[in-house]
XYZ file of C-alpha atoms in Angstrom:
752
model
C -6.783 -24.670 4.566
C -4.525 -21.626 4.824
C -2.820 -20.074 1.832
C 0.083 -22.459 1.239
C 2.365 -19.517 0.415
C 1.553 -17.513 3.536
C 4.444 -18.948 5.591
C 7.120 -17.989 3.063
C 5.398 -14.689 2.250
C 5.507 -13.366 5.812
C 9.109 -14.573 6.235
C 10.212 -12.899 3.026
C 11.269 -16.222 1.520
C 8.863 -16.393 -1.429
C 10.651 -15.997 -4.744
C 9.789 -13.426 -7.390
C 11.677 -12.556 -10.580
C 13.828 -9.946 -8.882
C 14.838 -12.416 -6.145
C 16.500 -14.920 -8.471
C 20.250 -15.389 -8.327
C 21.685 -14.290 -11.651
C 24.230 -16.110 -13.701
C 27.685 -14.588 -13.414
C 27.565 -13.280 -16.989
C 24.086 -11.751 -16.694
C 23.408 -8.295 -18.097
C 20.850 -5.636 -17.203
C 18.344 -4.098 -19.610
C 16.717 -0.669 -19.647
C 14.206 0.797 -22.073
C 14.690 4.110 -23.870
C 11.238 5.509 -24.484
C 9.472 8.407 -26.119
C 9.635 11.787 -24.351
C 6.542 12.960 -26.244
C 3.035 11.625 -26.789
C 2.910 11.849 -30.576
C 5.450 12.617 -33.231
C 7.558 11.544 -36.166
C 11.044 10.364 -35.299
C 13.455 12.528 -37.268
C 16.636 11.170 -35.695
C 17.986 9.302 -32.681
C 21.660 9.604 -31.735
C 22.916 6.579 -29.816
C 26.639 7.246 -30.410
C 27.534 8.651 -26.973
C 25.583 5.922 -25.187
C 27.074 3.142 -27.298
C 30.637 4.200 -26.503
C 30.034 4.379 -22.758
C 32.119 1.775 -20.956
C 29.923 -1.086 -19.766
C 27.267 -0.699 -22.463
C 27.107 -3.990 -24.366
C 24.573 -3.115 -27.040
C 21.536 -0.973 -27.795
C 18.724 -2.747 -29.632
C 16.133 -1.155 -31.917
C 13.511 -2.426 -34.337
C 16.298 -2.955 -36.872
C 17.637 -5.837 -34.757
C 14.392 -7.824 -34.840
C 14.763 -11.011 -36.871
C 11.059 -11.823 -36.914
C 8.135 -9.403 -36.807
C 8.196 -6.107 -34.924
C 4.692 -6.654 -33.596
C 3.319 -7.508 -30.148
C -0.375 -6.712 -30.683
C -2.622 -9.627 -29.735
C -6.225 -8.975 -30.755
C -5.203 -6.403 -33.382
C -1.614 -6.248 -34.748
C -1.195 -2.514 -34.183
C 1.595 -2.271 -31.597
C 5.307 -2.510 -32.458
C 7.740 -3.758 -29.847
C 9.980 -0.775 -30.586
C 8.799 2.324 -32.434
C 10.013 2.694 -36.002
C 9.084 6.020 -37.624
C 6.492 7.432 -35.235
C 5.709 7.458 -31.528
C 2.105 7.387 -30.360
C 2.321 7.762 -26.578
C 4.597 9.214 -23.936
C 6.693 6.283 -22.759
C 6.475 4.201 -25.945
C 9.581 1.959 -26.181
C 12.061 3.015 -28.852
C 15.226 1.137 -27.918
C 16.603 -1.309 -25.366
C 19.909 -0.647 -23.641
C 21.829 -3.686 -22.405
C 24.684 -2.983 -20.013
C 26.771 -4.593 -17.315
C 24.937 -2.777 -14.514
C 21.747 -0.832 -14.002
C 23.694 2.325 -13.173
C 25.552 2.159 -16.477
C 22.300 1.569 -18.376
C 20.717 4.636 -16.727
C 23.742 6.761 -17.570
C 23.604 5.547 -21.174
C 19.913 6.393 -21.427
C 20.669 9.994 -20.444
C 23.228 10.204 -23.265
C 20.714 9.317 -26.008
C 19.327 12.304 -27.907
C 16.179 12.229 -30.014
C 14.662 14.711 -32.413
C 10.909 14.529 -32.938
C 8.490 16.382 -35.158
C 5.586 16.760 -32.784
C 2.092 15.884 -33.985
C -1.359 16.668 -32.498
C -2.142 14.841 -29.260
C -5.506 13.307 -28.345
C -5.987 12.470 -24.666
C -9.755 12.038 -24.222
C -12.252 9.617 -25.705
C -14.624 12.472 -26.548
C -12.007 14.191 -28.676
C -11.073 10.905 -30.325
C -14.675 10.289 -31.333
C -15.039 13.791 -32.692
C -11.949 13.225 -34.857
C -12.992 9.726 -35.918
C -10.039 8.086 -34.170
C -10.985 4.502 -33.296
C -9.233 1.202 -32.592
C -11.891 -0.857 -34.383
C -15.559 -0.777 -35.358
C -18.127 -0.136 -32.599
C -20.109 -2.987 -31.013
C -23.797 -2.921 -30.074
C -26.154 -5.156 -28.084
C -29.897 -4.878 -28.663
C -32.931 -6.298 -26.877
C -36.519 -5.347 -27.640
C -37.345 -1.946 -29.146
C -36.094 1.039 -27.152
C -37.476 3.646 -29.557
C -41.106 2.620 -29.034
C -40.546 1.667 -25.396
C -39.484 5.209 -24.501
C -42.746 6.526 -25.942
C -44.656 4.452 -23.403
C -42.582 5.592 -20.409
C -43.879 8.016 -17.778
C -40.366 9.206 -16.966
C -37.419 9.613 -19.329
C -34.059 10.953 -18.206
C -30.758 11.488 -19.999
C -27.286 12.186 -18.692
C -23.540 11.810 -18.949
C -21.054 9.941 -16.773
C -17.300 9.685 -16.509
C -15.294 6.994 -14.757
C -11.553 7.529 -14.641
C -8.767 5.023 -15.103
C -6.971 3.217 -12.307
C -3.328 2.325 -11.774
C -2.773 -1.379 -11.042
C 0.005 -0.634 -8.563
C 0.943 -4.279 -8.107
C 3.665 -4.603 -5.445
C 5.979 -6.342 -7.915
C 6.626 -4.198 -10.971
C 6.862 -5.620 -14.486
C 9.936 -7.670 -15.278
C 11.633 -10.696 -16.791
C 14.889 -12.628 -16.557
C 15.886 -14.286 -19.837
C 18.442 -17.082 -19.948
C 19.982 -18.709 -23.036
C 19.693 -22.499 -23.177
C 21.043 -25.102 -25.593
C 20.354 -25.065 -29.337
C 18.968 -21.549 -29.517
C 16.330 -22.087 -26.853
C 15.576 -19.238 -24.461
C 14.031 -19.508 -21.001
C 11.976 -16.523 -19.868
C 11.252 -16.264 -16.162
C 8.487 -13.712 -16.449
C 6.094 -11.878 -14.183
C 3.101 -12.540 -16.411
C -0.497 -13.669 -16.094
C -0.281 -15.104 -19.608
C 2.700 -17.454 -20.090
C 1.496 -18.625 -23.503
C 0.978 -15.039 -24.674
C 4.597 -14.271 -23.795
C 5.795 -17.483 -25.459
C 3.831 -16.930 -28.658
C 4.734 -13.260 -28.996
C 8.418 -13.810 -28.261
C 8.595 -16.552 -30.882
C 6.937 -14.271 -33.453
C 9.268 -11.343 -32.770
C 12.385 -13.527 -32.699
C 11.309 -15.441 -35.799
C 11.629 -18.866 -34.172
C 9.179 -21.699 -33.292
C 7.312 -21.543 -29.990
C 9.077 -24.669 -28.723
C 12.307 -22.636 -28.653
C 10.792 -20.373 -25.988
C 10.194 -21.681 -22.472
C 8.238 -19.414 -20.158
C 8.336 -20.094 -16.433
C 6.294 -18.224 -13.825
C 6.998 -18.782 -10.144
C 4.359 -16.360 -8.837
C 3.425 -12.723 -9.239
C 3.521 -10.003 -6.647
C 0.082 -8.915 -7.819
C -1.368 -8.573 -11.283
C -5.003 -7.363 -11.268
C -5.047 -7.704 -15.078
C -2.034 -5.444 -15.598
C 0.180 -8.422 -16.413
C -2.251 -10.235 -18.706
C -0.910 -8.641 -21.899
C 1.359 -5.887 -20.646
C 3.976 -8.191 -19.172
C 4.757 -9.266 -22.729
C 6.912 -6.432 -24.157
C 9.467 -6.488 -21.348
C 9.927 -10.244 -21.651
C 10.241 -10.035 -25.434
C 12.841 -7.273 -25.190
C 15.036 -9.441 -23.000
C 14.500 -12.378 -25.356
C 15.668 -10.343 -28.365
C 18.789 -9.333 -26.453
C 19.534 -12.937 -25.487
C 19.031 -14.081 -29.069
C 21.809 -11.756 -30.201
C 24.162 -11.841 -27.206
C 23.735 -15.415 -25.928
C 24.005 -14.054 -22.379
C 21.314 -13.755 -19.683
C 19.482 -10.429 -19.540
C 17.293 -9.141 -16.736
C 14.925 -6.187 -16.877
C 12.848 -5.009 -13.917
C 10.983 -1.724 -14.334
C 11.260 0.779 -11.524
C 8.008 2.125 -10.114
C 8.059 5.427 -11.991
C 8.771 3.765 -15.333
C 6.080 1.173 -14.676
C 3.471 3.827 -13.940
C 4.518 6.006 -16.890
C 4.889 3.342 -19.584
C 2.034 0.930 -18.866
C -1.716 1.178 -19.481
C -4.382 1.479 -16.798
C -8.040 0.664 -16.311
C -9.882 2.308 -19.205
C -11.461 5.699 -18.539
C -14.994 5.862 -19.961
C -17.150 8.791 -20.969
C -20.704 7.523 -21.310
C -24.155 8.802 -22.187
C -27.391 7.228 -20.992
C -31.117 7.462 -21.524
C -33.430 5.672 -19.108
C -37.201 5.309 -19.187
C -39.498 4.202 -16.361
C -43.190 3.717 -15.742
C -44.996 5.061 -12.677
C -44.570 1.720 -10.901
C -40.788 2.322 -11.242
C -40.211 -0.411 -13.799
C -37.337 0.393 -16.139
C -38.810 -0.200 -19.573
C -36.007 1.152 -21.734
C -32.310 1.849 -21.407
C -29.823 3.168 -23.926
C -26.141 3.790 -23.369
C -23.237 4.917 -25.483
C -19.838 4.103 -24.029
C -16.717 5.932 -25.183
C -13.760 3.829 -24.071
C -10.386 5.569 -23.913
C -8.330 2.724 -25.364
C -5.000 4.492 -25.641
C -2.651 4.319 -28.603
C -3.045 0.612 -29.457
C -5.675 -2.078 -29.072
C -4.097 -4.284 -26.404
C -7.212 -5.911 -24.847
C -9.529 -2.952 -25.422
C -11.931 -4.705 -27.846
C -12.503 -7.554 -25.376
C -12.900 -5.137 -22.468
C -15.398 -3.081 -24.486
C -17.383 -6.256 -25.109
C -17.471 -7.045 -21.375
C -18.863 -3.537 -20.761
C -21.809 -4.384 -22.993
C -22.312 -7.709 -21.213
C -22.680 -5.941 -17.859
C -24.388 -2.738 -18.954
C -27.610 -3.635 -17.111
C -25.914 -5.056 -13.999
C -28.464 -6.850 -11.784
C -31.585 -5.566 -13.490
C -33.986 -6.950 -16.052
C -34.771 -4.323 -18.663
C -36.900 -5.564 -21.576
C -35.679 -2.947 -24.062
C -31.965 -2.263 -24.239
C -29.671 -0.641 -26.778
C -26.004 -0.241 -25.883
C -23.037 0.699 -28.049
C -19.348 0.952 -27.245
C -16.645 2.805 -29.157
C -12.985 1.936 -28.540
C -11.424 5.370 -29.016
C -7.794 5.689 -30.060
C -5.858 8.319 -28.114
C -2.208 9.184 -27.430
C -2.028 7.543 -24.018
C -0.295 4.247 -23.183
C -2.545 1.386 -24.380
C -5.044 0.815 -21.596
C -5.546 -2.771 -20.546
C -7.236 -5.353 -18.375
C -8.062 -4.474 -14.782
C -10.076 -6.463 -12.283
C -13.637 -6.441 -13.599
C -12.474 -6.051 -17.221
C -14.915 -3.359 -18.376
C -17.774 -4.595 -16.216
C -17.340 -1.924 -13.522
C -17.434 0.862 -16.107
C -20.720 -0.474 -17.471
C -22.278 -0.937 -14.043
C -21.376 2.603 -12.970
C -23.443 3.989 -15.843
C -26.654 2.067 -15.090
C -26.309 2.867 -11.376
C -25.833 6.548 -12.252
C -28.886 6.510 -14.504
C -30.991 5.007 -11.702
C -29.654 7.550 -9.188
C -30.468 10.384 -11.588
C -33.986 9.066 -12.133
C -34.598 8.601 -8.410
C -33.388 12.105 -7.594
C -35.600 13.735 -10.216
C -38.651 11.658 -9.302
C -37.978 12.382 -5.623
C -37.401 9.018 -3.996
C -34.645 6.793 -2.648
C -32.609 5.116 -5.353
C -33.097 1.691 -3.802
C -36.806 1.690 -4.644
C -35.999 1.678 -8.360
C -33.227 -0.872 -7.871
C -35.498 -3.218 -5.957
C -38.333 -2.957 -8.457
C -36.148 -4.157 -11.328
C -33.965 -6.928 -9.915
C -33.194 -9.834 -12.191
C -35.416 -12.910 -11.778
C -35.309 -16.512 -12.998
C -35.569 -16.904 -16.783
C -35.134 -13.199 -17.500
C -33.190 -12.474 -20.665
C -29.939 -10.530 -20.791
C -29.418 -8.121 -23.679
C -26.942 -10.594 -25.202
C -29.485 -13.401 -25.385
C -28.500 -15.592 -22.428
C -31.385 -16.667 -20.200
C -30.691 -16.109 -16.511
C -30.855 -19.295 -14.444
C -30.118 -20.054 -10.795
C -30.609 -16.343 -10.209
C -29.734 -15.074 -6.739
C -30.136 -11.308 -7.261
C -33.313 -10.887 -5.227
C -32.146 -13.349 -2.587
C -28.920 -11.455 -1.909
C -30.773 -8.125 -1.930
C -33.481 -9.081 0.528
C -31.057 -11.087 2.672
C -28.866 -8.003 3.003
C -31.841 -5.836 3.928
C -32.998 -8.314 6.540
C -29.740 -9.568 8.042
C -28.241 -6.086 8.347
C -31.536 -4.407 9.326
C -31.491 -1.759 6.610
C -34.538 -0.005 8.046
C -32.700 0.615 11.310
C -29.545 1.782 9.515
C -31.554 4.290 7.489
C -33.444 5.538 10.559
C -30.184 6.044 12.438
C -28.702 7.941 9.485
C -31.767 10.168 9.228
C -31.672 10.930 12.956
C -27.949 11.632 12.819
C -28.369 14.045 9.916
C -31.091 15.970 11.759
C -28.895 16.361 14.837
C -25.598 17.189 13.105
C -24.741 20.126 10.876
C -21.069 19.481 10.183
C -21.292 15.751 9.508
C -23.807 13.925 7.331
C -24.352 10.238 6.720
C -25.290 8.472 3.525
C -26.337 4.898 2.762
C -26.486 3.087 -0.566
C -27.184 -0.405 -1.846
C -25.107 -1.935 -4.631
C -26.269 -5.168 -6.237
C -23.830 -7.072 -8.437
C -24.389 -9.650 -11.179
C -21.186 -10.751 -12.880
C -20.757 -13.409 -15.551
C -17.996 -15.994 -15.210
C -16.105 -17.150 -18.307
C -13.841 -15.617 -20.893
C -16.259 -13.931 -23.272
C -14.067 -15.225 -26.102
C -15.370 -18.807 -26.005
C -12.220 -20.436 -27.381
C -10.232 -19.289 -24.332
C -12.329 -21.333 -21.891
C -10.137 -24.391 -21.530
C -7.245 -25.558 -19.361
C -4.888 -28.455 -18.767
C -3.279 -30.124 -15.786
C -0.361 -32.541 -15.496
C -0.174 -34.728 -12.377
C 2.798 -36.897 -11.399
C 2.686 -39.382 -8.521
C 6.257 -40.207 -7.557
C 7.498 -43.550 -6.231
C 7.413 -42.416 -2.608
C 3.783 -41.334 -2.902
C 4.434 -37.614 -3.166
C 2.554 -35.734 -5.867
C 3.484 -32.933 -8.246
C 0.745 -30.780 -9.753
C 1.296 -28.581 -12.811
C -1.419 -26.367 -14.255
C -1.739 -23.284 -16.403
C -2.856 -21.250 -13.382
C -0.612 -18.396 -12.287
C -0.437 -17.687 -8.572
C -0.597 -13.921 -8.031
C -1.886 -13.556 -4.491
C -5.374 -14.934 -5.131
C -4.359 -18.315 -3.621
C -5.150 -20.359 -6.713
C -2.305 -22.744 -5.828
C -3.986 -23.445 -2.510
C -7.261 -24.264 -4.235
C -5.501 -26.534 -6.769
C -3.885 -28.377 -3.875
C -7.270 -28.713 -2.185
C -8.761 -30.252 -5.316
C -5.939 -32.789 -5.686
C -5.922 -33.621 -1.987
C -9.678 -34.112 -1.760
C -9.852 -36.364 -4.848
C -6.815 -38.490 -3.980
C -7.646 -38.651 -0.270
C -4.139 -37.786 0.892
C -2.670 -35.180 3.214
C -1.727 -31.768 1.759
C 1.914 -32.253 2.779
C 2.243 -34.921 0.086
C 1.393 -32.457 -2.710
C 3.547 -29.801 -4.350
C 2.294 -27.123 -6.748
C 4.871 -26.605 -9.465
C 5.676 -23.337 -11.202
C 3.590 -22.471 -14.245
C 5.710 -23.556 -17.200
C 4.921 -23.733 -20.911
C 6.959 -26.932 -21.392
C 4.823 -28.814 -18.853
C 1.409 -27.300 -19.568
C 1.143 -25.763 -23.016
C -1.329 -23.477 -24.791
C -2.737 -21.974 -21.606
C -5.272 -19.200 -21.304
C -4.154 -16.332 -19.075
C -4.994 -16.296 -15.394
C -7.831 -13.820 -15.732
C -11.613 -13.397 -16.018
C -12.103 -14.974 -12.573
C -11.971 -18.307 -14.425
C -8.580 -19.610 -13.353
C -9.682 -21.763 -10.425
C -12.668 -23.182 -12.322
C -10.803 -24.081 -15.520
C -7.597 -25.370 -13.986
C -9.332 -26.894 -10.977
C -11.623 -28.942 -13.229
C -8.564 -30.147 -15.175
C -6.829 -31.147 -11.930
C -9.975 -32.927 -10.794
C -10.201 -34.867 -14.063
C -6.539 -35.905 -13.970
C -6.734 -36.987 -10.330
C -9.901 -38.970 -10.958
C -8.185 -40.841 -13.801
C -5.267 -41.683 -11.507
C -7.665 -42.676 -8.757
C -9.442 -45.162 -11.023
C -6.128 -46.953 -11.656
C -5.146 -46.928 -8.002
C -8.527 -48.330 -6.946
C -7.898 -51.304 -9.233
C -4.456 -51.800 -7.674
C -5.789 -51.536 -4.113
C -8.710 -53.884 -4.810
C -6.375 -56.494 -6.282
C -3.932 -56.145 -3.385
C -6.678 -56.570 -0.761
C -8.708 -59.079 -2.800
C -11.899 -57.006 -2.536
C -14.297 -55.498 -5.045
C -13.334 -52.173 -6.574
C -16.631 -50.552 -5.614
C -15.769 -51.010 -1.917
C -12.529 -49.042 -2.180
C -11.991 -45.401 -1.282
C -8.922 -43.348 -0.353
C -9.018 -41.250 2.808
C -6.490 -39.956 5.321
C -3.524 -41.487 3.411
C -5.008 -44.988 3.649
C -7.256 -47.296 1.707
C -10.744 -47.670 3.150
C -12.908 -50.727 2.453
C -16.648 -50.215 2.851
C -15.865 -47.100 4.863
C -13.486 -48.908 7.231
C -9.782 -48.066 7.377
C -7.549 -50.908 6.149
C -3.869 -51.527 6.845
C -2.962 -50.589 3.259
C -1.364 -47.131 3.205
C -1.222 -44.758 0.233
C 2.508 -45.421 -0.169
C 1.871 -49.172 -0.288
C -0.586 -48.748 -3.140
C 1.903 -46.605 -5.061
C 4.565 -49.257 -4.545
C 2.224 -51.942 -5.885
C 1.351 -49.709 -8.844
C 5.044 -49.436 -9.683
C 5.478 -53.201 -9.446
C 2.571 -53.713 -11.845
C 3.754 -50.935 -14.188
C 0.662 -48.786 -13.737
C 0.924 -45.265 -15.151
C 1.292 -42.736 -12.361
C 1.192 -39.624 -14.522
C -1.879 -38.099 -16.089
C -2.624 -35.148 -18.321
C -6.179 -33.822 -18.463
C -7.894 -31.193 -20.546
C -11.055 -29.346 -19.513
C -13.209 -27.200 -21.797
C -16.214 -25.389 -20.345
C -19.378 -26.970 -21.792
C -22.517 -25.189 -23.021
C -21.039 -21.734 -23.548
C -21.111 -20.049 -26.961
C -21.467 -16.588 -28.475
C -22.115 -15.485 -32.045
C -20.497 -12.075 -32.595
C -22.224 -11.679 -35.962
C -25.571 -11.689 -34.150
C -24.311 -10.446 -30.744
C -26.327 -13.236 -29.125
C -25.489 -16.410 -27.278
C -24.758 -18.030 -23.930
C -21.288 -16.674 -23.094
C -21.176 -17.360 -19.350
C -20.963 -20.626 -17.444
C -22.798 -18.978 -14.544
C -23.209 -15.649 -12.770
C -22.089 -14.503 -9.333
C -24.532 -12.397 -7.332
C -24.318 -10.173 -4.297
C -25.533 -7.038 -2.561
C -23.568 -4.523 -0.508
C -24.891 -1.895 1.883
C -22.422 0.974 2.248
C -22.627 3.580 5.007
C -20.456 6.721 5.002
C -19.982 9.882 7.022
C -18.964 13.096 5.264
C -17.177 15.945 7.038
C -19.051 18.851 5.496
C -16.424 21.403 6.505
C -13.473 19.627 4.897
C -15.090 17.509 2.194
C -13.446 14.391 3.590
C -15.338 11.216 4.354
C -15.089 7.925 6.157
C -16.506 4.608 5.021
C -18.250 3.569 8.228
C -19.258 0.090 7.110
C -19.779 -2.126 4.121
C -22.152 -4.995 4.797
C -22.310 -7.664 2.116
C -24.308 -10.758 1.282
C -22.226 -12.555 -1.326
C -22.887 -15.580 -3.482
C -19.835 -17.810 -2.995
C -21.700 -20.906 -4.131
C -20.395 -23.707 -1.901
C -17.081 -22.088 -0.968
C -14.209 -24.557 -0.876
C -12.080 -22.126 1.156
C -14.111 -19.450 2.869
C -11.117 -17.772 4.510
C -9.460 -17.148 1.157
C -12.730 -16.122 -0.468
C -13.536 -13.611 2.277
C -10.071 -12.134 1.796
C -10.746 -11.745 -1.903
C -14.001 -9.916 -1.174
C -12.311 -7.476 1.193
C -9.370 -6.826 -1.129
C -11.563 -6.303 -4.179
C -13.887 -4.033 -2.199
C -10.992 -1.802 -1.112
C -9.769 -1.620 -4.704
C -13.244 -0.707 -5.929
C -13.645 1.984 -3.279
C -10.258 3.392 -4.281
C -11.308 3.566 -7.934
C -14.564 5.320 -7.041
C -13.311 7.777 -4.420
C -9.629 8.674 -4.577
C -7.519 7.082 -7.339
C -7.406 9.859 -9.915
C -5.305 9.286 -13.017
C -4.262 12.622 -14.535
C -2.639 13.347 -17.886
C -1.591 16.751 -19.183
C -2.885 18.075 -22.473
C 0.454 17.006 -23.942
C -0.200 13.378 -22.953
C 2.291 13.296 -20.085
C 1.273 11.358 -16.972
C 0.908 13.779 -14.067
C -0.121 11.246 -11.411
C 3.243 9.568 -11.820
C 4.185 8.720 -8.230
C 2.593 7.689 -4.960
C 2.835 11.334 -3.883
C 0.495 12.358 -6.708
C -1.610 9.196 -6.978
C -3.510 8.206 -3.859
C -4.496 4.587 -3.177
C -6.508 3.342 -0.204
C -4.551 2.871 2.994
C -5.587 1.670 6.428
C -7.139 5.064 7.183
C -9.303 5.129 4.045
C -10.437 1.513 4.220
C -13.909 0.823 5.643
C -14.009 0.785 9.424
C -16.087 -2.388 9.243
C -16.511 -4.978 6.528
C -18.999 -7.741 7.226
C -19.590 -10.435 4.641
C -22.260 -13.101 4.984
C -22.171 -16.015 2.532
C -25.466 -16.533 0.763
C -27.065 -19.876 1.550
C -27.094 -21.652 -1.798
C -26.383 -24.994 -3.413
C -23.696 -23.554 -5.665
C -23.269 -24.260 -9.347
C -21.991 -27.439 -10.999
C -20.006 -25.397 -13.532
C -17.865 -24.015 -10.691
C -15.066 -26.109 -9.235
C -16.584 -28.178 -6.432
C -19.570 -25.777 -6.689
C -17.330 -23.015 -5.284
C -17.994 -19.938 -7.393
C -15.365 -17.572 -8.753
C -14.594 -14.702 -6.408
C -11.768 -12.598 -7.872
C -13.591 -9.868 -9.778
C -17.263 -9.613 -8.713
C -16.660 -7.996 -5.284
C -14.790 -5.035 -6.819
C -18.121 -3.657 -8.020
C -19.356 -3.349 -4.432
C -17.020 -0.358 -4.224
C -19.316 1.537 -6.597
C -21.747 1.806 -3.685
C -19.342 4.170 -1.902
C -19.818 6.787 -4.624
C -23.583 6.879 -4.200
C -23.471 6.781 -0.404
C -21.184 9.831 -0.387
C -23.454 11.529 -2.891
C -26.446 10.934 -0.646
C -24.606 12.523 2.286
C -23.677 15.560 0.171
C -27.316 15.907 -0.840
C -28.366 15.736 2.801
C -26.145 18.732 3.562
C -26.846 20.698 0.405
C -30.304 20.129 -1.135
C -29.213 22.384 -4.020
C -26.473 19.935 -5.028
C -27.084 18.723 -8.552
C -26.101 15.072 -8.923
C -23.014 14.500 -11.031
C -21.551 11.179 -12.079
C -17.864 11.927 -12.447
C -15.663 9.480 -10.586
C -13.572 9.307 -8.551
C -15.535 11.335 -6.011
C -12.465 12.914 -4.430
C -12.646 15.150 -1.341
C -12.087 18.156 -3.638
C -15.177 17.302 -5.683
C -17.146 16.546 -2.521
C -16.228 19.936 -1.056
C -17.338 21.731 -4.206
C -20.604 19.798 -4.184
C -21.264 20.596 -0.535
C -21.176 24.324 -1.260
C -22.577 24.295 -4.770
C -25.053 27.182 -5.115
C -28.530 26.910 -6.536
C -28.184 27.207 -10.300
């Protein structure tokens, strides 16, 4: 089945927040934000802006009737700054005007006086100064101290992985509309409708049932709209509460880039110990997470880093610690992979360092330590249905790795200006929210009198085609054609208390709820059909819009059964709730079984480096990926390719830059480079792993949103191998992204 939105997408007919027709009395909002990264607010003069014709009102923290607090995990983030500002771009006030042009003019008329305070921009500096979001977290397995003593090789090093701009096509925004009796409807571009609802109610000082959040679809999210869609929606809600008029606020691209958080940069330190047979016996890592000025989702992301600190390898002795460091940058937030990529980059760097110093190909160490059945993760979960070795050896065999390496070696001997590099990147990624209580979902199904079906879930469609998969689930259970089913918008009045669409869990959680609801409806309809045809219930099935009896098509159509159900007053609506079984995690012990299952895969990346310019091309990425039993291979392959490109961008070109004063320097697409058609791999080949799938996945079709991003890490090490082929004196560094500038410096690095 194709993406059900593809037709309207390519015709430009799909609706997003900015496409909605506004009420005639609608107003436009614009945020006034801090022009410095850290300081005490001495005074703000709004007088000139307030008297500008067309300005309706300027809101500050003084206008909040509830609590001036939008922090989720930790209540440390005001909606509007009160006495201090802690990052460049922190919201201070909200201008509401008749037009956007007037609001912009008013913003320029506001003057602010700040007493500047010291600015921290790096995690290292934050740790040195004792500036943290919360207490550090540690995972332990075995005894690393004694294990290192028994190792033949011990290596230590430092890594850095930079942040990454989400750069969703649709910027942040919300359209708020007053309803009857003090109720407000928020049409928001958010991955977390309930988060917006709950936070708005808290700030406005009203019950949650007075806030209705509706999400049509997002023009991309990648985690950037999980928590960070909230402030803009709440600002419009506050304005509506006071003015009783609709208010719309859509951030422009520059404001979105400047005011929102990114993927967390990490500075990390590792120590790895191996025996002569290349078994990794001990691994220690300290992760310094640059959280920004407030917690946002940083504690949860830090936890995910620990969960994936050993990637696809079994290491019997592990000690990992993460510090969430408080700096004067915008609060960093969720991004596809949610801390997992940062953890995996460190273990892959440690292995590369060890291999280089021992004098062998990195893949020999990787292969010697791949996860096997019943191995234990550092967080206590026992690995089952493990596919790490199967994907690795399948990739080597199906893509003829030996030939690829021979061709690269021959090429490098014959060419001076260009050098090739090849790397392997295994991936093991756990599927579930690591906060156990978030692993549940609901679905509401209506069958209408004419036989058409409406499906409501808590899943937010943001380009990952979750609506298509929900339709597939309903269609396959009910046995009717897809044209009879409509996916409704995601709305908090229809499906309440939802978890955000994140953690690669959306299709599993919501799909299982849809499946349960449809099965309940099916049981009732089977009774109706059996009675109508005077046959036993066990003989009945629904297929192709008809009732089948003992596998034979009857004359009783789907619509006829629905008509009979109406006559007999059978309920044709069903609400179902699904909670993932088995999972649990005890944070007091840092042990448990947090994941429903793991997704596995291996990518072979081949690159060619231009050793005169420092530029490079990704020749091919060849992947064996564990889809389980994919319910929609076309969509899943698209997710792999999109995630791969995003991962390559993070590792090779997307360089976030802040000045020492905390100002974003990479603040436009002229100063922040993302992958385009010329920087994408020339070839991407993905082979689904032959597997039976996992019962915890919807229809045994495993989650596919986040895991493939980590394949992009392989590009870093393939480029590094090519640099080393040109310059044997190059000393391996693990500082991503590996931009052409860094490559060029490495190519001509002298012997130290």
